[in-house]
Amino acid sequence: MAFPIHEACVFLLLIPSVVTPAAFNHEDYPADEGEQTPNNENNLIFDDYRGKGCVDDSGFVYKLGERFFPGHSNCPCVCTEDGPVCDQPECPKIHPKCTKVEHNGCCPECKEVKNFCEYQGKSYKILEEFKPSPCEWCRCEPSNEVHCVVADCAVPECVNPVYEPEQCCPVCKNGPNCFAGTTIIPAGIEVKVDECHICHCHNGDWWKPAQCSKRECQGKPTA
């Protein structure tokens, strides 16, 4: 049976009144969903957790009173109404010779300690011995410090010592000697330095002039 025209019109007018914008309640959306503003569809409004919870670097939300790590290098924190309250532990001191420090935890951690010494622009291993010069003997200590000993050369027993390559101390290539005037004479024997004088070196006292005695001069034969 057909409806009267005026009843059908009334029925159609009732349908739009059921589906209106006022029928949607904003509180029905989940708390972590954003909504788009009518002016800019790319502008999202996110929920404000201040006083309700805390958010870490990854976006995870924590309830009040929960302990969490805000970031990979942060100390543990407690979520409060005023925000995260984080621990401030007394971290161990970093070794002064540390060459690699990581900050992946609450406290920085030394991952690599210097295990060599540097001396005059060169590197040496721990306990390595070396000679930077002919008169120096050095060693790289476990403390990464270089300790050196300088050779104490004995006094040469001659008046004309020479330095050989790669040798620290001077040597007397011609043996012990001393000065007799301006003449160098060997030690241990008497030497006739002229027609009237015979000289010899003092035993062990090479720096002293030779001891000389005058003998009967042998005159040159006349022509």
One Martini backbone bead per residue (centre of mass of N, CA, C, O) as a GRO file, in nm:
protein
  223
    1MET     BB    1   0.097   0.034   0.023
    2ALA     BB    2   0.079   0.360  -0.014
    3PHE     BB    3   0.204   0.647   0.087
    4PRO     BB    4   0.180   0.938   0.179
    5ILE     BB    5   0.339   1.217   0.091
    6HIS     BB    6   0.367   1.360   0.375
    7GLU     BB    7   0.506   1.112   0.520
    8ALA     BB    8   0.766   1.078   0.347
    9CYS     BB    9   0.883   1.358   0.403
   10VAL     BB   10   0.918   1.324   0.706
   11PHE     BB   11   1.118   1.080   0.698
   12LEU     BB   12   1.350   1.223   0.534
   13LEU     BB   13   1.395   1.456   0.747
   14LEU     BB   14   1.501   1.264   0.985
   15ILE     BB   15   1.777   1.153   0.887
   16PRO     BB   16   1.974   1.403   0.908
   17SER     BB   17   1.927   1.443   1.222
   18VAL     BB   18   2.108   1.194   1.311
   19VAL     BB   19   2.356   1.290   1.112
   20THR     BB   20   2.566   1.483   1.298
   21PRO     BB   21   2.835   1.647   1.428
   22ALA     BB   22   2.723   1.634   1.726
   23ALA     BB   23   2.731   1.309   1.749
   24PHE     BB   24   3.037   1.351   1.785
   25ASN     BB   25   3.277   1.256   2.021
   26HIS     BB   26   3.597   1.342   2.113
   27GLU     BB   27   3.627   1.122   2.350
   28ASP     BB   28   3.627   0.861   2.155
   29TYR     BB   29   3.912   0.899   2.118
   30PRO     BB   30   4.206   0.815   2.145
   31ALA     BB   31   4.471   0.951   2.325
   32ASP     BB   32   4.706   0.894   2.079
   33GLU     BB   33   4.540   1.064   1.883
   34GLY     BB   34   4.511   1.272   1.618
   35GLU     BB   35   4.414   1.584   1.475
   36GLN     BB   36   4.281   1.777   1.231
   37THR     BB   37   4.285   2.073   1.107
   38PRO     BB   38   4.084   2.265   0.906
   39ASN     BB   39   4.325   2.445   0.777
   40ASN     BB   40   4.549   2.196   0.822
   41GLU     BB   41   4.610   1.868   0.731
   42ASN     BB   42   4.933   1.858   0.842
   43ASN     BB   43   4.830   1.947   1.127
   44LEU     BB   44   4.910   1.807   1.437
   45ILE     BB   45   4.747   1.710   1.741
   46PHE     BB   46   4.881   1.634   2.046
   47ASP     BB   47   4.905   1.509   2.334
   48ASP     BB   48   4.916   1.612   2.675
   49TYR     BB   49   5.138   1.480   2.946
   50ARG     BB   50   5.128   1.689   3.148
   51GLY     BB   51   5.081   1.545   3.465
   52LYS     BB   52   5.047   1.226   3.344
   53GLY     BB   53   5.340   1.189   3.205
   54CYS     BB   54   5.606   1.029   3.010
   55VAL     BB   55   5.858   1.081   2.752
   56ASP     BB   56   6.067   0.942   2.540
   57ASP     BB   57   6.271   0.933   2.262
   58SER     BB   58   6.061   0.706   2.127
   59GLY     BB   59   5.751   0.776   2.251
   60PHE     BB   60   5.713   0.658   2.519
   61VAL     BB   61   5.479   0.603   2.778
   62TYR     BB   62   5.472   0.706   3.127
   63LYS     BB   63   5.385   0.673   3.433
   64LEU     BB   64   5.343   0.768   3.731
   65GLY     BB   65   5.633   0.629   3.900
   66GLU     BB   66   5.797   0.543   3.671
   67ARG     BB   67   6.075   0.380   3.542
   68PHE     BB   68   6.319   0.527   3.314
   69PHE     BB   69   6.476   0.582   2.988
   70PRO     BB   70   6.505   0.848   2.788
   71GLY     BB   71   6.793   0.736   2.695
   72HIS     BB   72   7.084   0.564   2.606
   73SER     BB   73   7.263   0.796   2.795
   74ASN     BB   74   7.087   0.778   3.045
   75CYS     BB   75   6.959   0.796   3.340
   76PRO     BB   76   6.750   0.697   3.557
   77CYS     BB   77   6.394   0.761   3.590
   78VAL     BB   78   6.119   0.946   3.731
   79CYS     BB   79   5.788   0.992   3.703
   80THR     BB   80   5.641   1.313   3.721
   81GLU     BB   81   5.452   1.598   3.723
   82ASP     BB   82   5.737   1.764   3.655
   83GLY     BB   83   5.880   1.519   3.548
   84PRO     BB   84   6.180   1.399   3.518
   85VAL     BB   85   6.372   1.220   3.772
   86CYS     BB   86   6.715   1.187   3.792
   87ASP     BB   87   6.990   1.028   3.836
   88GLN     BB   88   7.316   1.111   4.023
   89PRO     BB   89   7.580   0.954   4.002
   90GLU     BB   90   7.903   0.845   4.097
   91CYS     BB   91   8.132   0.839   3.875
   92PRO     BB   92   8.391   0.707   3.749
   93LYS     BB   93   8.696   0.768   3.664
   94ILE     BB   94   8.881   0.850   3.400
   95HIS     BB   95   9.140   0.755   3.249
   96PRO     BB   96   9.402   0.952   3.145
   97LYS     BB   97   9.475   0.721   2.904
   98CYS     BB   98   9.220   0.744   2.757
   99THR     BB   99   9.104   0.691   2.401
  100LYS     BB  100   8.805   0.553   2.468
  101VAL     BB  101   8.472   0.681   2.494
  102GLU     BB  102   8.158   0.580   2.628
  103HIS     BB  103   7.783   0.684   2.616
  104ASN     BB  104   7.565   0.421   2.681
  105GLY     BB  105   7.522   0.527   2.972
  106CYS     BB  106   7.516   0.684   3.260
  107CYS     BB  107   7.821   0.629   3.242
  108PRO     BB  108   8.117   0.669   3.144
  109GLU     BB  109   8.332   0.453   2.933
  110CYS     BB  110   8.625   0.283   2.914
  111LYS     BB  111   8.766   0.102   2.619
  112GLU     BB  112   9.062   0.251   2.591
  113VAL     BB  113   9.403   0.223   2.664
  114LYS     BB  114   9.699   0.346   2.663
  115ASN     BB  115   9.977   0.121   2.520
  116PHE     BB  116  10.190   0.366   2.493
  117CYS     BB  117  10.471   0.555   2.387
  118GLU     BB  118  10.602   0.892   2.366
  119TYR     BB  119  10.913   0.987   2.182
  120GLN     BB  120  11.016   1.208   1.974
  121GLY     BB  121  10.763   1.116   1.772
  122LYS     BB  122  10.754   0.824   1.895
  123SER     BB  123  10.650   0.482   1.927
  124TYR     BB  124  10.607   0.261   2.218
  125LYS     BB  125  10.601  -0.014   2.384
  126ILE     BB  126  10.552  -0.182   2.647
  127LEU     BB  127  10.880  -0.240   2.767
  128GLU     BB  128  11.035  -0.095   2.563
  129GLU     BB  129  11.360  -0.071   2.430
  130PHE     BB  130  11.574   0.223   2.375
  131LYS     BB  131  11.797   0.442   2.157
  132PRO     BB  132  11.807   0.776   2.081
  133SER     BB  133  12.111   0.753   2.172
  134PRO     BB  134  12.426   0.650   2.250
  135CYS     BB  135  12.375   0.770   2.567
  136GLU     BB  136  12.083   0.635   2.564
  137TRP     BB  137  11.850   0.463   2.789
  138CYS     BB  138  11.522   0.328   2.725
  139ARG     BB  139  11.175   0.299   2.864
  140CYS     BB  140  10.852   0.172   2.849
  141GLU     BB  141  10.618   0.220   3.073
  142PRO     BB  142  10.310   0.130   3.212
  143SER     BB  143  10.254   0.455   3.249
  144ASN     BB  144  10.347   0.587   2.965
  145GLU     BB  145  10.646   0.632   3.042
  146VAL     BB  146  10.971   0.765   2.992
  147HIS     BB  147  11.279   0.613   3.084
  148CYS     BB  148  11.610   0.749   3.133
  149VAL     BB  149  11.961   0.679   3.069
  150VAL     BB  150  12.271   0.828   3.111
  151ALA     BB  151  12.576   0.797   3.028
  152ASP     BB  152  12.883   0.750   3.221
  153CYS     BB  153  13.170   0.855   3.133
  154ALA     BB  154  13.483   0.795   3.123
  155VAL     BB  155  13.786   0.906   3.152
  156PRO     BB  156  14.012   0.955   2.936
  157GLU     BB  157  14.363   0.831   2.873
  158CYS     BB  158  14.378   1.097   2.690
  159VAL     BB  159  14.432   1.390   2.472
  160ASN     BB  160  14.295   1.231   2.191
  161PRO     BB  161  13.998   1.176   2.166
  162VAL     BB  162  13.738   0.979   2.007
  163TYR     BB  163  13.442   0.954   1.801
  164GLU     BB  164  13.237   0.700   1.734
  165PRO     BB  165  13.009   0.558   1.572
  166GLU     BB  166  12.755   0.462   1.792
  167GLN     BB  167  12.914   0.601   2.028
  168CYS     BB  168  12.931   0.756   2.331
  169CYS     BB  169  13.223   0.721   2.410
  170PRO     BB  170  13.531   0.801   2.418
  171VAL     BB  171  13.841   0.711   2.253
  172CYS     BB  172  14.171   0.556   2.254
  173LYS     BB  173  14.329   0.461   1.975
  174ASN     BB  174  14.649   0.504   2.100
  175GLY     BB  175  14.613   0.521   2.380
  176PRO     BB  176  14.779   0.625   2.630
  177ASN     BB  177  14.858   0.977   2.716
  178CYS     BB  178  15.062   1.282   2.677
  179PHE     BB  179  15.215   1.586   2.750
  180ALA     BB  180  15.528   1.718   2.602
  181GLY     BB  181  15.438   1.999   2.570
  182THR     BB  182  15.352   1.956   2.226
  183THR     BB  183  15.398   1.656   2.276
  184ILE     BB  184  15.288   1.331   2.218
  185ILE     BB  185  15.306   1.067   2.453
  186PRO     BB  186  15.334   0.766   2.561
  187ALA     BB  187  15.251   0.554   2.801
  188GLY     BB  188  15.505   0.369   3.002
  189ILE     BB  189  15.741   0.542   2.874
  190GLU     BB  190  16.038   0.664   2.762
  191VAL     BB  191  16.094   0.988   2.607
  192LYS     BB  192  16.274   1.144   2.356
  193VAL     BB  193  16.224   1.482   2.270
  194ASP     BB  194  16.532   1.553   2.279
  195GLU     BB  195  16.872   1.605   2.328
  196CYS     BB  196  16.799   1.668   2.665
  197HIS     BB  197  16.513   1.503   2.691
  198ILE     BB  198  16.324   1.291   2.918
  199CYS     BB  199  15.996   1.140   2.912
  200HIS     BB  200  15.695   1.085   3.126
  201CYS     BB  201  15.408   0.966   3.236
  202HIS     BB  202  15.169   0.972   3.456
  203ASN     BB  203  15.011   0.761   3.657
  204GLY     BB  204  14.675   0.830   3.575
  205ASP     BB  205  14.782   1.141   3.489
  206TRP     BB  206  14.728   1.260   3.187
  207TRP     BB  207  14.671   1.576   3.237
  208LYS     BB  208  14.952   1.585   3.301
  209PRO     BB  209  15.241   1.670   3.251
  210ALA     BB  210  15.522   1.555   3.174
  211GLN     BB  211  15.798   1.397   3.305
  212CYS     BB  212  16.118   1.551   3.307
  213SER     BB  213  16.463   1.499   3.207
  214LYS     BB  214  16.793   1.598   3.214
  215ARG     BB  215  17.039   1.542   2.990
  216GLU     BB  216  17.305   1.491   2.817
  217CYS     BB  217  17.393   1.660   2.565
  218GLN     BB  218  17.393   1.601   2.216
  219GLY     BB  219  17.583   1.720   2.000
  220LYS     BB  220  17.641   1.832   1.704
  221PRO     BB  221  17.825   1.774   1.453
  222THR     BB  222  18.080   1.904   1.304
  223ALA     BB  223  18.212   1.998   0.990
   0.00000   0.00000   0.00000
